[in-house]
PDB file of C-alpha atoms in Angstrom:
ATOM      1  CA  UNK A   1       0.208   0.052  -0.006  1.00  0.00           C
ATOM      2  CA  UNK A   2       1.385   3.025  -0.952  1.00  0.00           C
ATOM      3  CA  UNK A   3       1.412   6.138   1.128  1.00  0.00           C
ATOM      4  CA  UNK A   4       0.169   9.672  -0.066  1.00  0.00           C
ATOM      5  CA  UNK A   5       1.572  12.532   1.675  1.00  0.00           C
ATOM      6  CA  UNK A   6       1.220  15.997   0.226  1.00  0.00           C
ATOM      7  CA  UNK A   7       3.826  17.975  -1.100  1.00  0.00           C
ATOM      8  CA  UNK A   8       6.124  20.908   0.481  1.00  0.00           C
ATOM      9  CA  UNK A   9       5.156  23.686  -2.126  1.00  0.00           C
ATOM     10  CA  UNK A  10       1.393  21.840  -1.232  1.00  0.00           C
ATOM     11  CA  UNK A  11       0.841  22.269   3.097  1.00  0.00           C
ATOM     12  CA  UNK A  12       2.880  25.867   2.493  1.00  0.00           C
ATOM     13  CA  UNK A  13       0.352  26.776   0.294  1.00  0.00           C
ATOM     14  CA  UNK A  14      -2.910  25.619   2.181  1.00  0.00           C
ATOM     15  CA  UNK A  15      -0.985  26.971   5.737  1.00  0.00           C
ATOM     16  CA  UNK A  16      -0.935  29.947   3.521  1.00  0.00           C
ATOM     17  CA  UNK A  17      -4.702  30.149   2.389  1.00  0.00           C
ATOM     18  CA  UNK A  18      -5.131  29.025   6.592  1.00  0.00           C
ATOM     19  CA  UNK A  19      -3.055  33.005   7.287  1.00  0.00           C
ATOM     20  CA  UNK A  20      -4.871  34.647   5.184  1.00  0.00           C
ATOM     21  CA  UNK A  21      -9.028  33.919   5.959  1.00  0.00           C
ATOM     22  CA  UNK A  22      -7.929  33.670   9.155  1.00  0.00           C
ATOM     23  CA  UNK A  23      -5.604  37.131   9.555  1.00  0.00           C
ATOM     24  CA  UNK A  24      -8.336  39.012   6.938  1.00  0.00           C
ATOM     25  CA  UNK A  25     -10.987  37.809   9.692  1.00  0.00           C
ATOM     26  CA  UNK A  26      -8.928  38.891  13.167  1.00  0.00           C
ATOM     27  CA  UNK A  27      -7.628  41.693  11.434  1.00  0.00           C
ATOM     28  CA  UNK A  28     -11.394  43.697  10.765  1.00  0.00           C
ATOM     29  CA  UNK A  29     -12.819  42.274  13.963  1.00  0.00           C
ATOM     30  CA  UNK A  30     -10.332  43.878  15.451  1.00  0.00           C
ATOM     31  CA  UNK A  31     -10.566  46.572  13.671  1.00  0.00           C
ATOM     32  CA  UNK A  32     -13.000  47.250  14.398  1.00  0.00           C
ATOM     33  CA  UNK A  33     -13.922  46.974  17.435  1.00  0.00           C
ATOM     34  CA  UNK A  34     -10.332  49.232  17.814  1.00  0.00           C
ATOM     35  CA  UNK A  35     -11.141  51.658  15.338  1.00  0.00           C
ATOM     36  CA  UNK A  36     -14.522  51.474  14.364  1.00  0.00           C
ATOM     37  CA  UNK A  37     -13.504  50.195  10.584  1.00  0.00           C
ATOM     38  CA  UNK A  38     -16.496  48.066   9.396  1.00  0.00           C
ATOM     39  CA  UNK A  39     -18.220  49.436  10.412  1.00  0.00           C
ATOM     40  CA  UNK A  40     -17.598  48.984  14.028  1.00  0.00           C
ATOM     41  CA  UNK A  41     -18.364  50.199  17.247  1.00  0.00           C
ATOM     42  CA  UNK A  42     -14.964  51.789  18.088  1.00  0.00           C
ATOM     43  CA  UNK A  43     -12.915  52.041  21.716  1.00  0.00           C
ATOM     44  CA  UNK A  44     -15.496  53.459  23.570  1.00  0.00           C
ATOM     45  CA  UNK A  45     -18.401  51.247  22.574  1.00  0.00           C
ATOM     46  CA  UNK A  46     -16.547  47.849  22.518  1.00  0.00           C
ATOM     47  CA  UNK A  47     -15.659  48.922  26.141  1.00  0.00           C
ATOM     48  CA  UNK A  48     -18.817  49.540  27.001  1.00  0.00           C
ATOM     49  CA  UNK A  49     -19.863  46.191  25.728  1.00  0.00           C
ATOM     50  CA  UNK A  50     -16.794  44.644  28.295  1.00  0.00           C
ATOM     51  CA  UNK A  51     -18.464  46.298  30.726  1.00  0.00           C
ATOM     52  CA  UNK A  52     -21.645  44.574  30.089  1.00  0.00           C
ATOM     53  CA  UNK A  53     -19.986  41.442  29.418  1.00  0.00           C
ATOM     54  CA  UNK A  54     -18.389  41.385  32.755  1.00  0.00           C
ATOM     55  CA  UNK A  55     -14.890  41.847  31.409  1.00  0.00           C
ATOM     56  CA  UNK A  56     -12.969  44.120  33.665  1.00  0.00           C
ATOM     57  CA  UNK A  57     -11.638  46.944  33.231  1.00  0.00           C
ATOM     58  CA  UNK A  58     -13.755  47.353  30.604  1.00  0.00           C
ATOM     59  CA  UNK A  59     -11.402  49.296  29.129  1.00  0.00           C
ATOM     60  CA  UNK A  60      -8.261  47.561  28.898  1.00  0.00           C
ATOM     61  CA  UNK A  61     -10.157  44.424  28.174  1.00  0.00           C
ATOM     62  CA  UNK A  62     -11.022  46.200  24.876  1.00  0.00           C
ATOM     63  CA  UNK A  63      -8.081  47.115  23.616  1.00  0.00           C
ATOM     64  CA  UNK A  64      -6.932  43.666  24.751  1.00  0.00           C
ATOM     65  CA  UNK A  65      -9.211  42.175  22.777  1.00  0.00           C
ATOM     66  CA  UNK A  66      -8.723  45.012  19.265  1.00  0.00           C
ATOM     67  CA  UNK A  67      -5.177  43.857  19.846  1.00  0.00           C
ATOM     68  CA  UNK A  68      -5.156  40.673  20.279  1.00  0.00           C
ATOM     69  CA  UNK A  69      -7.746  40.091  17.406  1.00  0.00           C
ATOM     70  CA  UNK A  70      -5.782  43.380  15.346  1.00  0.00           C
ATOM     71  CA  UNK A  71      -2.834  40.769  14.989  1.00  0.00           C
ATOM     72  CA  UNK A  72      -4.257  38.834  12.696  1.00  0.00           C
ATOM     73  CA  UNK A  73      -3.132  41.191   9.577  1.00  0.00           C
ATOM     74  CA  UNK A  74       0.376  40.514  11.192  1.00  0.00           C
ATOM     75  CA  UNK A  75      -0.869  36.557  10.528  1.00  0.00           C
ATOM     76  CA  UNK A  76      -1.949  37.404   7.267  1.00  0.00           C
ATOM     77  CA  UNK A  77       0.802  38.264   6.479  1.00  0.00           C
ATOM     78  CA  UNK A  78       2.936  35.509   7.949  1.00  0.00           C
ATOM     79  CA  UNK A  79       5.036  37.990  10.778  1.00  0.00           C
ATOM     80  CA  UNK A  80       5.314  37.007  13.892  1.00  0.00           C
ATOM     81  CA  UNK A  81       3.110  34.310  13.107  1.00  0.00           C
ATOM     82  CA  UNK A  82       3.103  32.074  16.125  1.00  0.00           C
ATOM     83  CA  UNK A  83       2.970  35.284  18.515  1.00  0.00           C
ATOM     84  CA  UNK A  84       0.323  36.899  16.368  1.00  0.00           C
ATOM     85  CA  UNK A  85      -2.052  33.340  16.399  1.00  0.00           C
ATOM     86  CA  UNK A  86      -1.617  32.401  20.082  1.00  0.00           C
ATOM     87  CA  UNK A  87      -3.102  35.698  20.450  1.00  0.00           C
ATOM     88  CA  UNK A  88      -5.853  35.514  18.126  1.00  0.00           C
ATOM     89  CA  UNK A  89      -6.558  32.165  19.889  1.00  0.00           C
ATOM     90  CA  UNK A  90      -6.781  33.268  23.676  1.00  0.00           C
ATOM     91  CA  UNK A  91      -9.280  36.603  22.386  1.00  0.00           C
ATOM     92  CA  UNK A  92     -11.033  33.603  20.386  1.00  0.00           C
ATOM     93  CA  UNK A  93     -11.298  31.753  23.373  1.00  0.00           C
ATOM     94  CA  UNK A  94     -12.480  33.850  25.625  1.00  0.00           C
ATOM     95  CA  UNK A  95     -15.217  35.020  22.803  1.00  0.00           C
ATOM     96  CA  UNK A  96     -16.630  32.059  22.831  1.00  0.00           C
ATOM     97  CA  UNK A  97     -17.776  31.448  26.282  1.00  0.00           C
ATOM     98  CA  UNK A  98     -18.895  35.061  25.764  1.00  0.00           C
ATOM     99  CA  UNK A  99     -21.522  33.148  22.866  1.00  0.00           C
ATOM    100  CA  UNK A 100     -21.766  29.614  24.590  1.00  0.00           C
ATOM    101  CA  UNK A 101     -25.341  30.532  26.410  1.00  0.00           C
ATOM    102  CA  UNK A 102     -26.483  30.561  22.814  1.00  0.00           C
ATOM    103  CA  UNK A 103     -25.044  27.251  21.107  1.00  0.00           C
ATOM    104  CA  UNK A 104     -23.335  26.644  18.800  1.00  0.00           C
ATOM    105  CA  UNK A 105     -24.918  27.476  15.505  1.00  0.00           C
ATOM    106  CA  UNK A 106     -23.594  32.140  14.222  1.00  0.00           C
ATOM    107  CA  UNK A 107     -27.180  32.542  13.078  1.00  0.00           C
ATOM    108  CA  UNK A 108     -28.411  32.315  17.187  1.00  0.00           C
ATOM    109  CA  UNK A 109     -25.163  34.222  18.285  1.00  0.00           C
ATOM    110  CA  UNK A 110     -23.509  31.159  19.501  1.00  0.00           C
ATOM    111  CA  UNK A 111     -19.564  30.224  18.885  1.00  0.00           C
ATOM    112  CA  UNK A 112     -19.286  28.989  15.869  1.00  0.00           C
ATOM    113  CA  UNK A 113     -17.368  31.674  14.419  1.00  0.00           C
ATOM    114  CA  UNK A 114     -15.081  32.340  17.270  1.00  0.00           C
ATOM    115  CA  UNK A 115     -14.554  28.251  17.591  1.00  0.00           C
ATOM    116  CA  UNK A 116     -13.384  28.030  14.513  1.00  0.00           C
ATOM    117  CA  UNK A 117     -11.020  31.062  13.976  1.00  0.00           C
ATOM    118  CA  UNK A 118     -10.037  30.021  17.403  1.00  0.00           C
ATOM    119  CA  UNK A 119      -8.976  26.884  16.615  1.00  0.00           C
ATOM    120  CA  UNK A 120      -7.673  27.729  13.507  1.00  0.00           C
ATOM    121  CA  UNK A 121      -4.965  30.504  14.947  1.00  0.00           C
ATOM    122  CA  UNK A 122      -4.365  27.691  17.632  1.00  0.00           C
ATOM    123  CA  UNK A 123      -3.412  25.380  14.334  1.00  0.00           C
ATOM    124  CA  UNK A 124      -1.136  28.505  13.024  1.00  0.00           C
ATOM    125  CA  UNK A 125       0.191  28.439  16.389  1.00  0.00           C
ATOM    126  CA  UNK A 126       2.026  25.158  16.604  1.00  0.00           C
ATOM    127  CA  UNK A 127       2.389  24.279  12.327  1.00  0.00           C
ATOM    128  CA  UNK A 128       3.864  28.101  12.188  1.00  0.00           C
ATOM    129  CA  UNK A 129       3.612  29.808   8.452  1.00  0.00           C
ATOM    130  CA  UNK A 130       5.086  27.641   6.400  1.00  0.00           C
ATOM    131  CA  UNK A 131       7.648  29.079   3.315  1.00  0.00           C
ATOM    132  CA  UNK A 132       5.389  31.685   1.834  1.00  0.00           C
ATOM    133  CA  UNK A 133       5.647  34.139   4.479  1.00  0.00           C
ATOM    134  CA  UNK A 134       7.978  37.068   5.685  1.00  0.00           C
ATOM    135  CA  UNK A 135       8.831  35.233   8.718  1.00  0.00           C
ATOM    136  CA  UNK A 136      10.169  32.566   6.600  1.00  0.00           C
ATOM    137  CA  UNK A 137      11.731  35.289   4.241  1.00  0.00           C
ATOM    138  CA  UNK A 138      13.516  36.692   6.886  1.00  0.00           C
ATOM    139  CA  UNK A 139      14.591  33.529   8.608  1.00  0.00           C
ATOM    140  CA  UNK A 140      12.693  33.882  11.656  1.00  0.00           C
ATOM    141  CA  UNK A 141      14.640  32.840  13.976  1.00  0.00           C
ATOM    142  CA  UNK A 142      11.691  32.297  16.709  1.00  0.00           C
ATOM    143  CA  UNK A 143       9.016  30.500  14.132  1.00  0.00           C
ATOM    144  CA  UNK A 144       9.890  26.906  16.519  1.00  0.00           C
ATOM    145  CA  UNK A 145       7.619  24.489  17.855  1.00  0.00           C
ATOM    146  CA  UNK A 146       8.737  25.007  20.858  1.00  0.00           C
ATOM    147  CA  UNK A 147       7.631  28.634  21.537  1.00  0.00           C
ATOM    148  CA  UNK A 148       4.722  28.486  19.201  1.00  0.00           C
ATOM    149  CA  UNK A 149       3.236  25.522  22.575  1.00  0.00           C
ATOM    150  CA  UNK A 150       4.659  28.246  24.484  1.00  0.00           C
ATOM    151  CA  UNK A 151       3.286  31.046  23.267  1.00  0.00           C
ATOM    152  CA  UNK A 152      -0.371  28.557  22.915  1.00  0.00           C
ATOM    153  CA  UNK A 153       0.539  27.733  26.231  1.00  0.00           C
ATOM    154  CA  UNK A 154       0.521  31.524  27.999  1.00  0.00           C
ATOM    155  CA  UNK A 155      -2.383  32.572  25.580  1.00  0.00           C
ATOM    156  CA  UNK A 156      -4.204  30.421  26.779  1.00  0.00           C
ATOM    157  CA  UNK A 157      -3.074  30.422  30.939  1.00  0.00           C
ATOM    158  CA  UNK A 158      -3.847  34.166  30.213  1.00  0.00           C
ATOM    159  CA  UNK A 159      -7.295  33.980  28.381  1.00  0.00           C
ATOM    160  CA  UNK A 160      -8.741  31.279  31.352  1.00  0.00           C
ATOM    161  CA  UNK A 161      -7.099  34.274  33.954  1.00  0.00           C
ATOM    162  CA  UNK A 162      -9.268  36.677  32.114  1.00  0.00           C
ATOM    163  CA  UNK A 163     -12.935  34.108  32.162  1.00  0.00           C
ATOM    164  CA  UNK A 164     -12.467  33.666  35.853  1.00  0.00           C
ATOM    165  CA  UNK A 165     -12.363  37.333  36.430  1.00  0.00           C
ATOM    166  CA  UNK A 166     -15.651  37.711  34.278  1.00  0.00           C
ATOM    167  CA  UNK A 167     -16.876  34.568  35.553  1.00  0.00           C
ATOM    168  CA  UNK A 168     -16.729  36.093  38.996  1.00  0.00           C
ATOM    169  CA  UNK A 169     -17.782  40.024  38.097  1.00  0.00           C
ATOM    170  CA  UNK A 170     -20.976  38.242  36.457  1.00  0.00           C
ATOM    171  CA  UNK A 171     -21.383  36.284  39.259  1.00  0.00           C
ATOM    172  CA  UNK A 172     -21.245  38.893  41.413  1.00  0.00           C
ATOM    173  CA  UNK A 173     -23.685  41.198  39.891  1.00  0.00           C
ATOM    174  CA  UNK A 174     -26.127  39.102  39.084  1.00  0.00           C
ATOM    175  CA  UNK A 175     -26.020  37.942  43.323  1.00  0.00           C
ATOM    176  CA  UNK A 176     -26.182  42.215  43.910  1.00  0.00           C
ATOM    177  CA  UNK A 177     -29.259  42.528  41.252  1.00  0.00           C
ATOM    178  CA  UNK A 178     -30.968  39.511  42.847  1.00  0.00           C
ATOM    179  CA  UNK A 179     -29.983  41.584  46.971  1.00  0.00           C
TER     180      UNK A 179
END
């Protein structure tokens, strides 16, 4: 039995395609939050929304989410791919948690889109950018599996801590509202 293997060029083209789709989508969402581009709310309204969702401090949370997503532009270019992708994965973990009560599907406000973007970002953190990238062109010395694993672990631990704080804040707000 012969084993088929994806050629290096096809694999690199696949990573480029994935980076462009995930990176552009994350960038657009981050730009909406930070600047109001693409019909987004901008920083002040994003901060108000973060406050309502239980993220404290709200403005710092809005900036962090926006920057983590806007780093998708780096993912698309293949520049600092492992760190930028880890930031995107962490942001999408938080977004998935916000959308989780609405179920899975996006048409119901569910976590479908952030979950898929988060998993794709995590995969790019682990695989790296591939040959068709700025990282490859400049011989990026941090484009190594161990840096990807470390960046992803740090990003997910940080996101989990933020979500614990959010849950505590929303629970405290619920307890105050019931009193």
